[in-house]
Amino acid sequence: MLAYRDLLNTAQYRVVSAPYGPMLVIAGAGTGKTRTIVYRLAWLVEHGVAPYNIVLLTFTRKAAKEMLDRATDLLGAELHGLYGGTFHAFAYRVLRQFKPAWLEERPFSVLDATDQQGIIRRCKEEANIGKGMRGFPNVQTVIGFFSKARNKEEGIGQIIARESPNVLPYADDLEKLGRAYATYKRENALLDYDDLLFELEDILRTDREALNVLRATYRHILVDEYQDTNLVQARILKLLAGSLEDERSVMAVGDEAQSIYAFRGATVRNILDFPKIFPGTSIVALEENYRSLQPILQVANRVMSYAREGYEKTLTAKREGREPVLEVECRSDIEQARCVAERIADLLETEPANEIAVLFRSGYQSYQLEANLAAKGIAYKKYGGLRYQEAAHVKDLMAYLYFIVNPMDLPGFTRIACMQPKIGIKTAEKIFHALGEKGEARYRKNYPALFAELDQLTELRAQKLDAADIVERVIDLYEPHLEEQYPADCQTRRMGLMELHTMATTTPELDLFLAEVLLDSVDREEENEDAVVLSTIHSAKGLEWKHVFVLDLVDGKLPSRFALAREEAMEEERRLMYVACTRAKDRLELYWYVRSESQASYGGDAYCTMSTFLQELDADDADEARVLPNGNLYVSSRSRPELQTRTREAEVTQGRAEEPSVREESSQGDLVPAMDAMTEIRARKITKCQHRIFGEGRIVSVQENGNLVITFPVLGTKTIMPSYVFVKK
């Protein structure tokens, strides 16, 4: 018998040794959830439960295998008959034994992604749906709509209205296509991935013999990551568990604070309502964290303290160390990307690359950072979202730009031409070879829209504009195609293109900008294990790194603009922030900026508000930092007074200067925020100043509200808040 009391902490032991019946384990981030489940399996077996009477339901086959392997090693014996796998794999296993009645005697097959796409195309053609409609969603998008509707148990029209209003004109056709797809599957004895769960539920509800056999077999049910279950999975669990009499148990393990997959059908209500669904539930919270230092957990605890509802828990660190969390203010998103790239470059002098991660809400938000890392030769790998060079809409835009630089670029021309109706690759090549020849006139007559675009590109080539101006105009030219080809998510894709526009502002010549993008694409190492990780927060769940940077912590990004108007969505954004923070083991840096150049470039509000989640932090939760004009961080310590003194003496050199003129004229750390030198400024003892964007200026006067009137050599006189101006003190 294992010495469970000695091997587990108090809360873990309570879970592992729990009596039969329903139990909910609230496993905070980094609290040893997997270890607890493994020991629970061992406890059950060592206390007389036959392995074949246990079922472990997880969300990945890998997770199930790891737990079973560890339990086997712990006991020193094979757990023959103990089933561990995903809900879908379990459903398939049951359906092989108890077939749905509608199949009669026919065997069934489960569709893979390729088969599913082929059937959707066939149904679409047979029903004459979407023919000639260039804005009709592509097959992969259609499958996404169908899957979301099934998992959320909503109509396709509801999904489209909420998530892709651009597709609403096709809602009726998509409903019709959905019915045709369902009919085809029934007629041909086919099930897709989502069907498995609903067919299992139907078996459990309608086949009493099957239900009795399954309940008699699986007397002890463990579910991992319960916060990620959807509605049908919760109903399956209830049906399978039954009344929980006669030495039966069901244990759900999860963390409502990490429920972040509502977009694919998961609902936090499952874990919040578990005690109602299973009366008499024992609730145990795992709060001892083995991953992160206490300052990181203090921020995570604070974020969740404002949650509308949830289980009470306070994460406490088992590791010693007090590295403060940094809350970094940048003047713009461009500066944010530069600063983080510099911070990473400095860390790489002493730390392995694979212990550094940068997290963000959406894939496009890393585009500027990717360019900065590539310029420094820093290898990275990306989880969640494509690298900016790989996204189809970016490739479209690049084709226009390549054609401006080189009108003899056949691949670029072909991609541009094929966006037009009734032009395929062969026709595009014929048109290309006719350019400048006698045959051009005929093609101009037949394809006026294409040549209107080509003429605009020719004009842009002749105007010799800066790269950013050209990119901006080409985005406007491409936008109708963007809306037509990607109606479901054209706005998100457009934001990604504007990030590309912002990147172009750093390289005036278009050909050099394109070369930088191309070389970044060619030189990267796809499978480089020793690389910095860039990841969406959703893709980072379950992972951890020593050093974590979180980007774009402004209202409208995290929390998202959509969430700011909906309380339920705002709660999920809060949980997303919590997940991001709890990925960090030693260092956590949270970045926000005052101005978004990418938003300004497409007419949005350029000025940003610090994320609600940062505003909620208490004074001692994190140290505030600003990026100085020379690229260094100026840290205003709130949690460690000695750091305040050290930074004022200019000993913090965690960034690198970007502008040679500033670096040459100022020694590192000479500059401090003007707000910390207002007495000297009012007394006219200090008049020279630096602004990150406008450069060097002279302070003319101080207004009654404290704002500074400053004269810049080129820009003239501007009124600026003192928190955004730096002086030598």
PDB file of N, CA and C in Angstrom, residues 25 47 61 89 124 128 212 220 223 235 237 300 334 381 417 429 459 490 539 549 562 575 645 713 716 723:
ATOM      1  N   VAL A  25     -13.516  18.552  -7.737  1.00  0.00           N
ATOM      2  CA  VAL A  25     -12.174  19.000  -7.361  1.00  0.00           C
ATOM      3  C   VAL A  25     -11.866  20.269  -8.136  1.00  0.00           C
ATOM      4  N   HIS A  47      -7.710  -0.287  -3.062  1.00  0.00           N
ATOM      5  CA  HIS A  47      -8.797  -0.490  -2.105  1.00  0.00           C
ATOM      6  C   HIS A  47      -9.900  -1.363  -2.693  1.00  0.00           C
ATOM      7  N   ARG A  61      -6.045  12.185 -25.961  1.00  0.00           N
ATOM      8  CA  ARG A  61      -5.561  10.815 -25.776  1.00  0.00           C
ATOM      9  C   ARG A  61      -4.219  10.829 -25.049  1.00  0.00           C
ATOM     10  N   ALA A  89     -13.768   9.185 -28.076  1.00  0.00           N
ATOM     11  CA  ALA A  89     -13.297   7.811 -28.216  1.00  0.00           C
ATOM     12  C   ALA A  89     -14.159   6.856 -27.401  1.00  0.00           C
ATOM     13  N   LYS A 124     -23.602  20.390 -51.542  1.00  0.00           N
ATOM     14  CA  LYS A 124     -23.731  21.764 -52.033  1.00  0.00           C
ATOM     15  C   LYS A 124     -24.031  21.771 -53.525  1.00  0.00           C
ATOM     16  N   ASN A 128     -27.585  22.620 -55.427  1.00  0.00           N
ATOM     17  CA  ASN A 128     -27.367  23.884 -56.148  1.00  0.00           C
ATOM     18  C   ASN A 128     -27.319  25.066 -55.182  1.00  0.00           C
ATOM     19  N   ASN A 212     -27.938   0.008 -18.505  1.00  0.00           N
ATOM     20  CA  ASN A 212     -27.686  -0.842 -17.338  1.00  0.00           C
ATOM     21  C   ASN A 212     -26.316  -1.513 -17.429  1.00  0.00           C
ATOM     22  N   HIS A 220     -17.014   3.736 -11.336  1.00  0.00           N
ATOM     23  CA  HIS A 220     -16.246   4.882 -10.854  1.00  0.00           C
ATOM     24  C   HIS A 220     -15.791   5.708 -12.066  1.00  0.00           C
ATOM     25  N   VAL A 223     -13.466  12.513 -14.507  1.00  0.00           N
ATOM     26  CA  VAL A 223     -13.454  13.401 -15.669  1.00  0.00           C
ATOM     27  C   VAL A 223     -12.424  14.498 -15.430  1.00  0.00           C
ATOM     28  N   ARG A 235     -24.542  16.016 -19.870  1.00  0.00           N
ATOM     29  CA  ARG A 235     -25.718  15.135 -19.807  1.00  0.00           C
ATOM     30  C   ARG A 235     -25.290  13.667 -19.864  1.00  0.00           C
ATOM     31  N   LEU A 237     -22.504  12.442 -18.740  1.00  0.00           N
ATOM     32  CA  LEU A 237     -21.948  12.106 -17.424  1.00  0.00           C
ATOM     33  C   LEU A 237     -23.070  11.809 -16.432  1.00  0.00           C
ATOM     34  N   ALA A 300      -2.687  36.787 -10.334  1.00  0.00           N
ATOM     35  CA  ALA A 300      -3.736  35.868 -10.794  1.00  0.00           C
ATOM     36  C   ALA A 300      -4.913  35.853  -9.824  1.00  0.00           C
ATOM     37  N   ILE A 334       3.956  49.693 -31.644  1.00  0.00           N
ATOM     38  CA  ILE A 334       5.261  49.518 -32.286  1.00  0.00           C
ATOM     39  C   ILE A 334       6.350  49.435 -31.223  1.00  0.00           C
ATOM     40  N   LYS A 381       8.781  29.823 -32.583  1.00  0.00           N
ATOM     41  CA  LYS A 381       7.729  28.964 -33.114  1.00  0.00           C
ATOM     42  C   LYS A 381       6.406  29.490 -32.589  1.00  0.00           C
ATOM     43  N   ALA A 417      -4.889  37.814 -60.354  1.00  0.00           N
ATOM     44  CA  ALA A 417      -5.879  37.569 -61.405  1.00  0.00           C
ATOM     45  C   ALA A 417      -6.924  36.545 -60.977  1.00  0.00           C
ATOM     46  N   GLU A 429      -2.296  33.077 -66.783  1.00  0.00           N
ATOM     47  CA  GLU A 429      -0.996  33.024 -67.463  1.00  0.00           C
ATOM     48  C   GLU A 429      -1.090  33.589 -68.886  1.00  0.00           C
ATOM     49  N   GLU A 459       0.054  52.869 -61.318  1.00  0.00           N
ATOM     50  CA  GLU A 459       0.129  54.238 -60.815  1.00  0.00           C
ATOM     51  C   GLU A 459       0.908  54.303 -59.504  1.00  0.00           C
ATOM     52  N   CYS A 490     -13.654  38.453 -42.002  1.00  0.00           N
ATOM     53  CA  CYS A 490     -12.913  39.469 -42.755  1.00  0.00           C
ATOM     54  C   CYS A 490     -12.402  40.599 -41.857  1.00  0.00           C
ATOM     55  N   SER A 539      -4.084  28.542 -26.931  1.00  0.00           N
ATOM     56  CA  SER A 539      -3.171  27.445 -27.258  1.00  0.00           C
ATOM     57  C   SER A 539      -2.143  27.201 -26.164  1.00  0.00           C
ATOM     58  N   PHE A 549       5.701  36.911 -21.319  1.00  0.00           N
ATOM     59  CA  PHE A 549       5.321  38.284 -21.657  1.00  0.00           C
ATOM     60  C   PHE A 549       3.890  38.226 -22.209  1.00  0.00           C
ATOM     61  N   PHE A 562     -15.684  42.960 -28.267  1.00  0.00           N
ATOM     62  CA  PHE A 562     -16.954  42.246 -28.175  1.00  0.00           C
ATOM     63  C   PHE A 562     -17.338  42.005 -26.710  1.00  0.00           C
ATOM     64  N   ARG A 575     -11.089  35.094 -17.350  1.00  0.00           N
ATOM     65  CA  ARG A 575     -10.471  33.779 -17.183  1.00  0.00           C
ATOM     66  C   ARG A 575      -9.295  33.602 -18.132  1.00  0.00           C
ATOM     67  N   THR A 645      14.987  52.964  -5.773  1.00  0.00           N
ATOM     68  CA  THR A 645      16.230  53.719  -5.690  1.00  0.00           C
ATOM     69  C   THR A 645      17.204  53.289  -6.772  1.00  0.00           C
ATOM     70  N   PRO A 713      11.561  70.872 -32.933  1.00  0.00           N
ATOM     71  CA  PRO A 713      12.179  71.537 -34.084  1.00  0.00           C
ATOM     72  C   PRO A 713      11.373  71.438 -35.370  1.00  0.00           C
ATOM     73  N   GLY A 716       6.812  71.680 -34.343  1.00  0.00           N
ATOM     74  CA  GLY A 716       6.264  72.885 -33.744  1.00  0.00           C
ATOM     75  C   GLY A 716       5.856  72.665 -32.300  1.00  0.00           C
ATOM     76  N   SER A 723       3.569  62.612 -18.100  1.00  0.00           N
ATOM     77  CA  SER A 723       3.893  61.192 -17.955  1.00  0.00           C
ATOM     78  C   SER A 723       4.467  60.605 -19.233  1.00  0.00           C
TER      79      SER A 723
END
